[in-house]
Structures are given as structure tokens and as C-alpha cells.
Amino acid sequence: MKKTVKDIDVKGKKALVRCDFNVPMKDGVITDDIRIVSALPTIRYLIDGGAKVILMSHLGRPDGEPKKEFTLAPVAERLSQLLGTEVVFISSDRVVDDKVKEAASDLKDGQVMLLENVRFRKEETKNGADFARELSELGDFFVNDAFGTAHRAHASTAGVADYLPAVSGFLIEKEVKFLGNAVENPKRPFVAIMGGAKVGDKIPVIENLLKKVDTLIIGGGMAYTFFKAQGLEIGTSILDKDNVNLAAVLLEKAAAAGVTILLPVDCVCGREFKNDTEFGIYPKDKIPSDMMGLDIGPETVKVYGKVIKDAATVVWNGPMGVFEMPNFAKGTRAVAEALAESSAVTVIGGGDSAAAVEQFGLADKMTHISTGGGASLEFLEGKVLPGIAVIQDK
Ligand code: AMP
């Protein structure tokens, strides 16, 4: 168990908090503030506890340069509105300078300040020790609440913990609780659903999950690489040529471990990779040579739905088809609905499956939706995330 802000005395102390304020922006205006809203519980807890709160985050990819279009000024403004209190913001090209240090040391208990985009400094993504020390000198303890960057060893996500005691905020606490419990201590039957286009990216996850799950459901573009490994014809479906052999090995490993791997039994195939193309439903062994599989078919939906219904824990990562195109979104929607109706603990990995669940309006029916795409995948791979490893154990 990792320490959280609740495990330490925060009153009168300077809390250096890493948030994920990497919000989508258009022409300097925030188009979706969910990441700021999600960070509020930890910030409010610290304010109410009488800490002096110093927030840091990255925004976009300024590549180590102080580029004005990536300033966190709009975030400071939005945060002030949401908190109903002033958020001190000093835009410094160096993130930390004398003015910033002075403002930080002038903070009163319960006051909040936001630093400029930490990626204005090249040292941030290189985990430069000097920058980490400069940041750490602003605080008395470090709170990591940015799960989306927890898989990166950057100065503001991990480096600062070389100089300050580190605890987690409520967002990371929740991610560790649900993702961690699902993988390490699942109620059984434990079912993992993997989808998406690239098998290559998901192989380490599949390998790790094969050691843990009772059933592994495969859908999306990666299914065709497994079909190829089984000697089936896949028409013009997406194929990860380099990983066909590995797919065969994974099928063998699953069999040896007594894990059931479910592949689609039918597919919705289209002539071209676009929504308004001619399409039809074909059994997996009758995919026409001039068509591509773009979604799981209705028979597959039935099989997968039944397995999900009987599961006690389900982890889902990656869409079942090209869900961005309405004609090929039915399989992904059906799986999302099956999860929503299930009484199992349902954990959705970040990225596309999270986006799909939101798109279908089913987000509040899931036990947990991870906020980090890459971070949740690495978690499911069983890797130690640097931004979590630095947090003190209870
Ligand atoms: P990934 O980044 O590997 O999780 O892949 C997500 C992407 O996979 C989404 O944009 C989907 O549109 C895409 N995808 C899912 N199924 C297929 C398919 N059968 N053929 C091509 N792309 C797919």
C-alpha cells in the first residue's frame, strides 16, 4: 500500500503536487476541463488541511522550450474559477526563478499556486537532477497525482522524490487500487478483453495477463494477426506481419496455462477502410480475399457477452473494431453495454476504450476508467511505474 496525502500531516506545509493538466486546447481556450476537475479532490483536501499548495503539470509538447502557446495560464484561470479562490500564477520561462520562489514562500496556509509548464525546461523529460532539485526546494513534501505521466521518469513525476518525501493524491490512489487489485488480486472468473489495431504494442500486456486471467478475449484489428497465425485467410484485414509467429506462441502459451483465448467467430468486413463502404458479415474462415475485417460480428458479440456476464472481474483495453466509424462501432458498443450491465468489477484501460465508453454514455456504469492510456497499459504489463515507485509505502 502506498502512502497518500491522508497519511501525513499537511498543515502549514508546502505541498508540491504533480497534476495532469494536459487539457485539450483550441486557440488558447480549454475545450475539455475534465482533467482539471478530476484533480480537485486532492487540491481541496490540501487546501482544507491548511497546506500551501504548489501545483505543477506539463501541457502539450513544447520540446523543452518556453513556447507561449503551451503556457498553463488558461489552466490557472480555469482552476481559480473551479476552486472559487485565486490561483497564483507566474509565467516563468525557467519554470522556477527568484520571483516564483518568492511567491511560493509568501503563500499562506490554504493558498494555491501553479507553476508554468514543466516541459518549458529540457531537463524535465530527461529527469535532470538540477531541475528536480529546483522544483523540490519549493515544497516540504511531494504529492504525485498525475497517473497519465506516472510511467515516465521525469523531473516532476519522479526526480523530485529524490529530495522530498512522496505520497500519492486521490487520483493515483484510485488507479493503483482498481488496476492493481484487478490484476493482482482479482475476483474470479477474471476476464481480460484486448482490442485495438497493433498487436506489437499489446504483446507484453497479453503475456502478463495470460499468467493471471481465466479467459482472454481478443477483438479489434489484432484478431487478424491471430487468425493468420492459425492459418486462416484474412483478406485485406490489418496484419502485424512481424508478430504472426509470436501470436502463435501466445496461443500455445495460453493452452499450456489453461487459459481460454477467445477470438471472433464472425466479422463485419468492409471493402474499403471507410464508413460508407460496402460491408457484410462473414464467418471467420470465410473472409473474402478483397475485404477487410473492421468489427466483430453478431455471433461473436453473443459469445463475448455471455463470458462477460459470468465474469467477476473484467479488464478492457482496446476497441473491438473501428469504433470511430458508426458502421463498425456495433461490436465495441455491445461489449461496452455488456460491461455496463455486468455486476463484475469493470476496469477500463485509458485511451480508446475509455473514449468509446464515454462516447456511448456508459462511463458512470463502470467501476473504474483509467485516466492514463500508456500508464494503464504498462500497469497491465506488470511493470513498475517510476512515478508510483517513488511513493512511500505505508
Ligand atoms: P490501438 O492504438 O492499438 O489501441 O488501436 C486503436 C485503433 O484500432 C482504433 O483507432 C480503431 O479504429 C482501430 N481498429 C480497431 N479494429 C480495427 C480493425 N479491425 N482494423 C483496423 N483498425 C482497427
Short mmCIF file of C-alpha atoms and ligand atoms in Angstrom, two decimals:
data_model
loop_
_atom_site.label_atom_id
_atom_site.label_comp_id
_atom_site.label_asym_id
_atom_site.label_seq_id
_atom_site.Cartn_x
_atom_site.Cartn_y
_atom_site.Cartn_z
CA MET A 1 0.00 0.00 0.00
CA LYS A 2 1.25 3.43 -0.91
CA LYS A 3 1.03 6.45 1.37
CA THR A 4 -1.49 9.10 0.40
CA VAL A 5 -1.98 12.72 1.45
CA LYS A 6 -4.13 11.35 4.26
CA ASP A 7 -1.14 9.60 5.84
CA ILE A 8 0.85 12.75 6.53
CA ASP A 9 0.47 15.99 8.42
CA VAL A 10 -0.10 18.70 5.80
CA LYS A 11 -0.95 21.71 7.98
CA GLY A 12 1.29 24.69 7.33
CA LYS A 13 3.46 22.61 4.99
CA LYS A 14 4.25 23.33 1.36
CA ALA A 15 2.79 20.59 -0.83
CA LEU A 16 4.43 20.24 -4.24
CA VAL A 17 1.78 18.49 -6.30
CA ARG A 18 2.23 16.96 -9.78
CA CYS A 19 -1.10 17.10 -11.60
CA ASP A 20 -2.10 16.14 -15.11
CA PHE A 21 -3.43 19.41 -16.52
CA ASN A 22 -2.61 18.35 -20.08
CA VAL A 23 -6.00 19.55 -21.31
CA PRO A 24 -7.11 19.84 -24.94
CA MET A 25 -6.95 23.46 -26.14
CA LYS A 26 -8.10 25.32 -29.22
CA ASP A 27 -6.88 28.86 -29.87
CA GLY A 28 -5.85 29.26 -26.24
CA VAL A 29 -9.23 28.09 -24.93
CA ILE A 30 -9.65 24.87 -22.92
CA THR A 31 -12.10 22.61 -24.79
CA ASP A 32 -12.46 19.96 -22.06
CA ASP A 33 -11.61 20.58 -18.41
CA ILE A 34 -12.24 17.06 -17.06
CA ARG A 35 -8.58 16.64 -16.10
CA ILE A 36 -8.68 19.83 -14.02
CA VAL A 37 -11.98 18.82 -12.42
CA SER A 38 -10.56 15.36 -11.62
CA ALA A 39 -7.63 16.94 -9.77
CA LEU A 40 -9.87 19.00 -7.47
CA PRO A 41 -10.41 16.44 -4.65
CA THR A 42 -6.69 16.25 -3.84
CA ILE A 43 -6.22 20.03 -4.16
CA ARG A 44 -9.27 20.75 -1.98
CA TYR A 45 -8.11 18.24 0.63
CA LEU A 46 -4.77 20.05 0.87
CA ILE A 47 -6.41 23.49 0.99
CA ASP A 48 -8.84 22.39 3.70
CA GLY A 49 -5.99 20.82 5.64
CA GLY A 50 -4.14 24.15 5.70
CA ALA A 51 -1.29 23.25 3.32
CA LYS A 52 0.32 25.74 0.97
CA VAL A 53 -0.35 24.16 -2.41
CA ILE A 54 2.14 24.42 -5.27
CA LEU A 55 0.91 22.69 -8.41
CA MET A 56 2.91 21.60 -11.43
CA SER A 57 1.99 20.00 -14.75
CA HIS A 58 3.00 19.70 -18.36
CA LEU A 59 0.86 20.80 -21.28
CA GLY A 60 1.42 19.51 -24.81
CA ARG A 61 4.90 19.16 -26.25
CA PRO A 62 6.84 22.40 -26.15
CA ASP A 63 10.01 20.28 -26.53
CA GLY A 64 11.94 21.93 -23.73
CA GLU A 65 11.35 25.49 -24.99
CA PRO A 66 9.22 28.21 -23.39
CA LYS A 67 6.65 28.34 -26.18
CA LYS A 68 3.83 30.71 -25.34
CA GLU A 69 1.11 28.59 -26.95
CA PHE A 70 1.79 25.96 -24.28
CA THR A 71 1.50 28.26 -21.27
CA LEU A 72 -0.54 26.99 -18.34
CA ALA A 73 -2.11 30.46 -17.85
CA PRO A 74 -5.57 29.33 -19.10
CA VAL A 75 -5.41 26.38 -16.68
CA ALA A 76 -4.65 28.72 -13.76
CA GLU A 77 -7.67 30.81 -14.71
CA ARG A 78 -10.00 27.82 -15.03
CA LEU A 79 -8.70 26.35 -11.79
CA SER A 80 -9.36 29.65 -9.98
CA GLN A 81 -12.97 29.56 -11.20
CA LEU A 82 -13.45 25.95 -10.16
CA LEU A 83 -11.89 26.43 -6.73
CA GLY A 84 -13.53 29.79 -6.18
CA THR A 85 -10.22 31.20 -5.00
CA GLU A 86 -7.25 32.92 -6.60
CA VAL A 87 -4.56 30.67 -8.04
CA VAL A 88 -1.22 32.47 -8.09
CA PHE A 89 0.46 32.01 -11.47
CA ILE A 90 3.80 33.42 -12.52
CA SER A 91 4.73 32.59 -16.09
CA SER A 92 8.44 31.95 -15.99
CA ASP A 93 10.44 30.65 -18.97
CA ARG A 94 12.55 28.72 -16.47
CA VAL A 95 9.51 27.47 -14.50
CA VAL A 96 11.39 28.20 -11.26
CA ASP A 97 13.10 31.58 -10.81
CA ASP A 98 13.54 34.10 -7.97
CA LYS A 99 10.06 35.56 -8.42
CA VAL A 100 8.49 32.11 -8.36
CA LYS A 101 10.48 31.14 -5.26
CA GLU A 102 9.39 34.33 -3.51
CA ALA A 103 5.72 33.77 -4.43
CA ALA A 104 5.93 30.19 -3.16
CA SER A 105 7.45 31.22 0.15
CA ASP A 106 4.84 34.00 0.54
CA LEU A 107 1.93 31.56 0.26
CA LYS A 108 -0.39 31.46 3.26
CA ASP A 109 -1.93 28.26 4.57
CA GLY A 110 -4.68 27.14 2.15
CA GLN A 111 -3.39 29.24 -0.76
CA VAL A 112 -2.71 27.75 -4.18
CA MET A 113 -0.11 28.46 -6.82
CA LEU A 114 0.50 26.90 -10.24
CA LEU A 115 3.93 26.75 -11.84
CA GLU A 116 4.48 27.26 -15.57
CA ASN A 117 4.56 24.22 -17.92
CA VAL A 118 7.37 21.99 -16.64
CA ARG A 119 8.20 20.97 -20.21
CA PHE A 120 9.43 24.51 -20.88
CA ARG A 121 12.64 23.07 -19.45
CA LYS A 122 14.61 20.46 -21.42
CA GLU A 123 15.65 18.77 -18.19
CA GLU A 124 12.07 17.82 -17.34
CA THR A 125 11.75 14.81 -19.67
CA LYS A 126 15.40 13.85 -19.07
CA ASN A 127 14.78 13.78 -15.32
CA GLY A 128 17.58 16.32 -14.85
CA ALA A 129 18.76 16.33 -11.24
CA ASP A 130 19.27 20.12 -11.09
CA PHE A 131 15.74 20.87 -12.28
CA ALA A 132 14.29 18.24 -9.93
CA ARG A 133 16.17 19.90 -7.04
CA GLU A 134 14.98 23.38 -8.04
CA LEU A 135 11.39 22.15 -8.04
CA SER A 136 11.80 20.23 -4.80
CA GLU A 137 13.15 23.31 -2.99
CA LEU A 138 9.71 24.89 -3.37
CA GLY A 139 7.99 22.22 -1.27
CA ASP A 140 8.17 20.26 2.00
CA PHE A 141 6.69 17.10 0.51
CA PHE A 142 5.76 15.77 -2.94
CA VAL A 143 2.32 14.60 -3.98
CA ASN A 144 2.04 12.68 -7.25
CA ASP A 145 -1.48 12.79 -8.64
CA ALA A 146 -0.70 12.55 -12.36
CA PHE A 147 -1.34 8.95 -13.40
CA GLY A 148 -1.14 9.77 -17.12
CA THR A 149 2.60 10.50 -16.77
CA ALA A 150 3.37 8.05 -13.95
CA HIS A 151 5.05 5.69 -16.46
CA ARG A 152 7.61 8.39 -17.22
CA ALA A 153 10.63 9.07 -15.03
CA HIS A 154 10.62 12.85 -15.42
CA ALA A 155 11.91 15.52 -13.05
CA SER A 156 8.40 16.48 -11.88
CA THR A 157 7.00 12.93 -11.74
CA ALA A 158 9.87 11.03 -10.12
CA GLY A 159 13.05 13.12 -9.81
CA VAL A 160 11.68 15.44 -7.11
CA ALA A 161 11.20 12.40 -4.86
CA ASP A 162 14.99 12.14 -4.57
CA TYR A 163 14.76 15.25 -2.40
CA LEU A 164 11.29 15.14 -0.83
CA PRO A 165 9.12 12.53 0.88
CA ALA A 166 6.50 11.42 -1.65
CA VAL A 167 2.84 10.45 -1.24
CA SER A 168 0.03 9.92 -3.73
CA GLY A 169 -3.02 12.04 -4.39
CA PHE A 170 -6.50 10.58 -4.63
CA LEU A 171 -6.37 10.00 -8.40
CA ILE A 172 -3.28 7.82 -8.26
CA GLU A 173 -4.61 6.10 -5.15
CA LYS A 174 -7.74 5.11 -7.11
CA GLU A 175 -5.77 3.92 -10.14
CA VAL A 176 -3.47 1.77 -8.01
CA LYS A 177 -6.43 0.38 -6.09
CA PHE A 178 -8.51 -0.64 -9.09
CA LEU A 179 -5.88 -1.52 -11.68
CA GLY A 180 -3.65 -3.10 -9.05
CA ASN A 181 -6.39 -5.14 -7.41
CA ALA A 182 -7.86 -6.23 -10.70
CA VAL A 183 -4.56 -7.65 -11.84
CA GLU A 184 -3.01 -8.88 -8.59
CA ASN A 185 -5.99 -9.89 -6.56
CA PRO A 186 -8.97 -10.37 -8.88
CA LYS A 187 -12.28 -11.93 -8.02
CA ARG A 188 -12.69 -14.87 -10.37
CA PRO A 189 -13.59 -15.55 -13.10
CA PHE A 190 -11.17 -12.87 -14.28
CA VAL A 191 -11.63 -11.89 -17.92
CA ALA A 192 -9.40 -9.55 -19.90
CA ILE A 193 -10.57 -8.06 -23.18
CA MET A 194 -7.92 -6.85 -25.57
CA GLY A 195 -8.55 -4.98 -28.79
CA GLY A 196 -7.15 -2.20 -30.92
CA ALA A 197 -5.03 -2.25 -34.03
CA LYS A 198 -1.47 -3.06 -33.07
CA VAL A 199 -0.60 -6.48 -31.67
CA GLY A 200 3.01 -5.40 -31.20
CA ASP A 201 2.09 -2.82 -28.54
CA LYS A 202 -0.08 -5.24 -26.61
CA ILE A 203 2.12 -8.34 -26.57
CA PRO A 204 3.74 -7.62 -23.20
CA VAL A 205 0.27 -6.98 -21.75
CA ILE A 206 -1.10 -10.21 -23.18
CA GLU A 207 1.91 -12.15 -21.88
CA ASN A 208 1.47 -10.73 -18.39
CA LEU A 209 -2.30 -11.21 -18.35
CA LEU A 210 -2.02 -14.82 -19.53
CA LYS A 211 -0.44 -15.54 -16.14
CA LYS A 212 -3.41 -14.06 -14.33
CA VAL A 213 -6.69 -14.37 -16.24
CA ASP A 214 -9.15 -17.22 -16.68
CA THR A 215 -10.25 -16.04 -20.12
CA LEU A 216 -8.66 -13.66 -22.61
CA ILE A 217 -10.99 -12.15 -25.18
CA ILE A 218 -9.41 -10.76 -28.33
CA GLY A 219 -11.07 -8.38 -30.75
CA GLY A 220 -10.23 -5.42 -32.96
CA GLY A 221 -7.54 -5.33 -35.60
CA MET A 222 -5.18 -7.57 -33.63
CA ALA A 223 -7.54 -10.55 -34.06
CA TYR A 224 -6.46 -10.87 -37.72
CA THR A 225 -2.84 -11.45 -36.80
CA PHE A 226 -4.01 -14.30 -34.55
CA PHE A 227 -6.19 -15.66 -37.40
CA LYS A 228 -3.17 -15.59 -39.67
CA ALA A 229 -1.23 -17.49 -37.02
CA GLN A 230 -3.99 -20.12 -37.14
CA GLY A 231 -3.59 -20.37 -40.91
CA LEU A 232 -6.85 -18.57 -41.77
CA GLU A 233 -7.26 -16.23 -44.74
CA ILE A 234 -7.83 -12.66 -43.63
CA GLY A 235 -8.38 -10.83 -46.94
CA THR A 236 -7.10 -7.26 -46.74
CA SER A 237 -7.55 -7.01 -42.97
CA ILE A 238 -4.91 -5.22 -40.92
CA LEU A 239 -1.97 -7.56 -40.25
CA ASP A 240 1.02 -7.18 -37.98
CA LYS A 241 3.35 -9.32 -40.13
CA ASP A 242 6.25 -9.19 -37.71
CA ASN A 243 4.21 -10.68 -34.93
CA VAL A 244 2.39 -13.61 -36.56
CA ASN A 245 4.81 -16.12 -35.05
CA LEU A 246 4.54 -14.51 -31.66
CA ALA A 247 0.74 -14.69 -31.88
CA ALA A 248 1.09 -18.43 -32.48
CA VAL A 249 3.38 -18.72 -29.46
CA LEU A 250 0.87 -16.81 -27.30
CA LEU A 251 -1.89 -19.20 -28.36
CA GLU A 252 0.32 -22.13 -27.34
CA LYS A 253 1.27 -20.50 -24.04
CA ALA A 254 -2.40 -19.89 -23.25
CA ALA A 255 -3.26 -23.50 -23.96
CA ALA A 256 -0.40 -24.66 -21.74
CA ALA A 257 -1.51 -22.35 -18.93
CA GLY A 258 -5.12 -23.49 -19.18
CA VAL A 259 -6.29 -20.02 -20.17
CA THR A 260 -9.09 -19.79 -22.70
CA ILE A 261 -8.36 -17.38 -25.53
CA LEU A 262 -11.49 -16.33 -27.39
CA LEU A 263 -11.16 -15.00 -30.92
CA PRO A 264 -14.05 -13.67 -33.02
CA VAL A 265 -16.22 -16.31 -34.69
CA ASP A 266 -17.55 -13.83 -37.23
CA CYS A 267 -16.50 -10.42 -38.52
CA VAL A 268 -18.05 -7.38 -40.15
CA CYS A 269 -15.96 -6.93 -43.28
CA GLY A 270 -15.81 -3.86 -45.50
CA ARG A 271 -14.40 -3.36 -48.97
CA GLU A 272 -12.50 -0.22 -48.01
CA PHE A 273 -11.33 1.46 -44.81
CA LYS A 274 -14.18 3.99 -44.63
CA ASN A 275 -17.60 4.16 -43.07
CA ASP A 276 -19.68 4.26 -46.25
CA THR A 277 -18.12 1.25 -47.90
CA GLU A 278 -19.96 -1.93 -48.92
CA PHE A 279 -19.91 -4.31 -45.96
CA GLY A 280 -21.24 -7.64 -44.74
CA ILE A 281 -20.97 -10.25 -42.00
CA TYR A 282 -18.74 -13.28 -42.60
CA PRO A 283 -17.69 -16.29 -40.51
CA LYS A 284 -14.02 -16.07 -39.51
CA ASP A 285 -13.00 -18.73 -42.05
CA LYS A 286 -14.87 -17.10 -44.95
CA ILE A 287 -13.41 -13.60 -45.05
CA PRO A 288 -13.45 -12.60 -48.76
CA SER A 289 -9.99 -12.05 -50.25
CA ASP A 290 -10.86 -8.47 -51.28
CA MET A 291 -12.43 -7.37 -47.98
CA MET A 292 -11.11 -6.36 -44.56
CA GLY A 293 -12.43 -7.17 -41.10
CA LEU A 294 -13.47 -3.94 -39.39
CA ASP A 295 -15.57 -5.15 -36.45
CA ILE A 296 -16.56 -8.27 -34.56
CA GLY A 297 -19.80 -9.84 -35.83
CA PRO A 298 -23.13 -10.50 -34.03
CA GLU A 299 -22.35 -14.15 -33.16
CA THR A 300 -19.09 -13.06 -31.56
CA VAL A 301 -20.97 -10.40 -29.60
CA LYS A 302 -23.21 -13.15 -28.18
CA VAL A 303 -20.26 -15.32 -27.13
CA TYR A 304 -18.28 -12.44 -25.61
CA GLY A 305 -21.43 -11.07 -23.91
CA LYS A 306 -22.04 -14.39 -22.14
CA VAL A 307 -18.44 -14.60 -20.87
CA ILE A 308 -18.60 -11.00 -19.62
CA LYS A 309 -21.91 -11.70 -17.89
CA ASP A 310 -20.40 -14.63 -15.98
CA ALA A 311 -17.20 -12.78 -15.02
CA ALA A 312 -16.42 -11.32 -11.60
CA THR A 313 -13.60 -9.05 -12.79
CA VAL A 314 -13.18 -7.61 -16.28
CA VAL A 315 -10.31 -5.51 -17.56
CA TRP A 316 -10.80 -3.99 -21.01
CA ASN A 317 -8.20 -2.37 -23.23
CA GLY A 318 -8.73 -1.53 -26.90
CA PRO A 319 -11.80 -1.30 -29.16
CA MET A 320 -13.38 -4.33 -30.86
CA GLY A 321 -13.46 -2.62 -34.24
CA VAL A 322 -13.07 0.71 -35.96
CA PHE A 323 -15.46 2.32 -33.49
CA GLU A 324 -14.82 5.80 -34.88
CA MET A 325 -16.92 4.74 -37.91
CA PRO A 326 -20.59 4.17 -36.98
CA ASN A 327 -20.99 1.14 -39.28
CA PHE A 328 -18.15 -0.61 -37.45
CA ALA A 329 -18.85 0.54 -33.90
CA LYS A 330 -21.51 -2.04 -33.01
CA GLY A 331 -19.13 -4.63 -31.56
CA THR A 332 -17.37 -2.11 -29.35
CA ARG A 333 -20.71 -0.70 -28.22
CA ALA A 334 -22.07 -4.19 -27.45
CA VAL A 335 -19.03 -5.04 -25.34
CA ALA A 336 -19.32 -1.69 -23.52
CA GLU A 337 -23.00 -2.42 -22.86
CA ALA A 338 -22.22 -5.92 -21.61
CA LEU A 339 -19.72 -4.43 -19.17
CA ALA A 340 -22.21 -1.76 -18.09
CA GLU A 341 -24.85 -4.41 -17.34
CA SER A 342 -22.46 -6.80 -15.63
CA SER A 343 -22.16 -6.97 -11.86
CA ALA A 344 -18.42 -7.63 -12.21
CA VAL A 345 -15.70 -5.20 -11.19
CA THR A 346 -15.13 -3.46 -14.53
CA VAL A 347 -11.87 -1.66 -15.19
CA ILE A 348 -11.35 0.24 -18.43
CA GLY A 349 -7.79 0.97 -19.56
CA GLY A 350 -7.23 4.52 -20.72
CA GLY A 351 -7.11 5.67 -24.33
CA ASP A 352 -9.52 4.35 -26.95
CA SER A 353 -11.65 2.05 -24.78
CA ALA A 354 -12.13 4.89 -22.29
CA ALA A 355 -13.07 7.19 -25.19
CA ALA A 356 -15.52 4.57 -26.52
CA VAL A 357 -17.20 4.14 -23.14
CA GLU A 358 -17.56 7.94 -22.84
CA GLN A 359 -18.87 8.17 -26.41
CA PHE A 360 -21.60 5.62 -25.63
CA GLY A 361 -22.58 7.45 -22.42
CA LEU A 362 -21.74 4.42 -20.25
CA ALA A 363 -18.85 5.86 -18.24
CA ASP A 364 -20.76 6.04 -14.96
CA LYS A 365 -21.67 2.35 -15.23
CA MET A 366 -18.05 1.20 -14.98
CA THR A 367 -16.22 0.54 -11.72
CA HIS A 368 -13.14 2.42 -12.85
CA ILE A 369 -11.98 4.16 -16.01
CA SER A 370 -8.26 4.73 -16.03
CA THR A 371 -7.09 8.23 -16.90
CA GLY A 372 -3.81 7.09 -18.42
CA GLY A 373 -3.56 5.24 -21.74
CA GLY A 374 0.15 4.41 -21.79
CA ALA A 375 0.37 4.25 -18.00
CA SER A 376 -2.51 1.79 -17.66
CA LEU A 377 -1.01 -0.45 -20.36
CA GLU A 378 2.33 -0.52 -18.54
CA PHE A 379 0.50 -1.28 -15.31
CA LEU A 380 -1.24 -4.21 -17.00
CA GLU A 381 2.13 -5.36 -18.32
CA GLY A 382 3.14 -5.73 -14.69
CA LYS A 383 5.79 -3.01 -14.98
CA VAL A 384 6.80 -0.79 -12.11
CA LEU A 385 5.78 2.78 -12.95
CA PRO A 386 8.52 5.25 -11.93
CA GLY A 387 6.01 7.87 -10.71
CA ILE A 388 4.40 5.27 -8.44
CA ALA A 389 7.59 3.52 -7.36
CA VAL A 390 8.81 6.76 -5.73
CA ILE A 391 5.75 7.00 -3.48
CA GLN A 392 6.48 5.83 0.05
CA ASP A 393 4.96 2.58 1.23
CA LYS A 394 2.64 2.64 4.24
P1 AMP B 1 -4.63 0.79 -30.54
O1 AMP B 1 -4.00 2.15 -30.63
O2 AMP B 1 -3.73 -0.32 -30.94
O3 AMP B 1 -5.35 0.54 -29.25
O4 AMP B 1 -5.75 0.79 -31.66
C1 AMP B 1 -6.89 1.58 -31.61
C2 AMP B 1 -7.39 1.72 -33.00
O5 AMP B 1 -7.63 0.43 -33.55
C3 AMP B 1 -8.71 2.46 -33.12
O6 AMP B 1 -8.48 3.70 -33.72
C4 AMP B 1 -9.54 1.56 -34.02
O7 AMP B 1 -10.17 2.25 -35.08
C5 AMP B 1 -8.52 0.61 -34.59
N1 AMP B 1 -9.09 -0.67 -35.00
C6 AMP B 1 -9.88 -1.46 -34.29
N2 AMP B 1 -10.25 -2.54 -35.02
C7 AMP B 1 -9.68 -2.42 -36.22
C8 AMP B 1 -9.70 -3.21 -37.41
N3 AMP B 1 -10.40 -4.34 -37.47
N4 AMP B 1 -8.98 -2.78 -38.46
C9 AMP B 1 -8.28 -1.64 -38.38
N5 AMP B 1 -8.23 -0.84 -37.29
C10 AMP B 1 -8.92 -1.22 -36.22
#
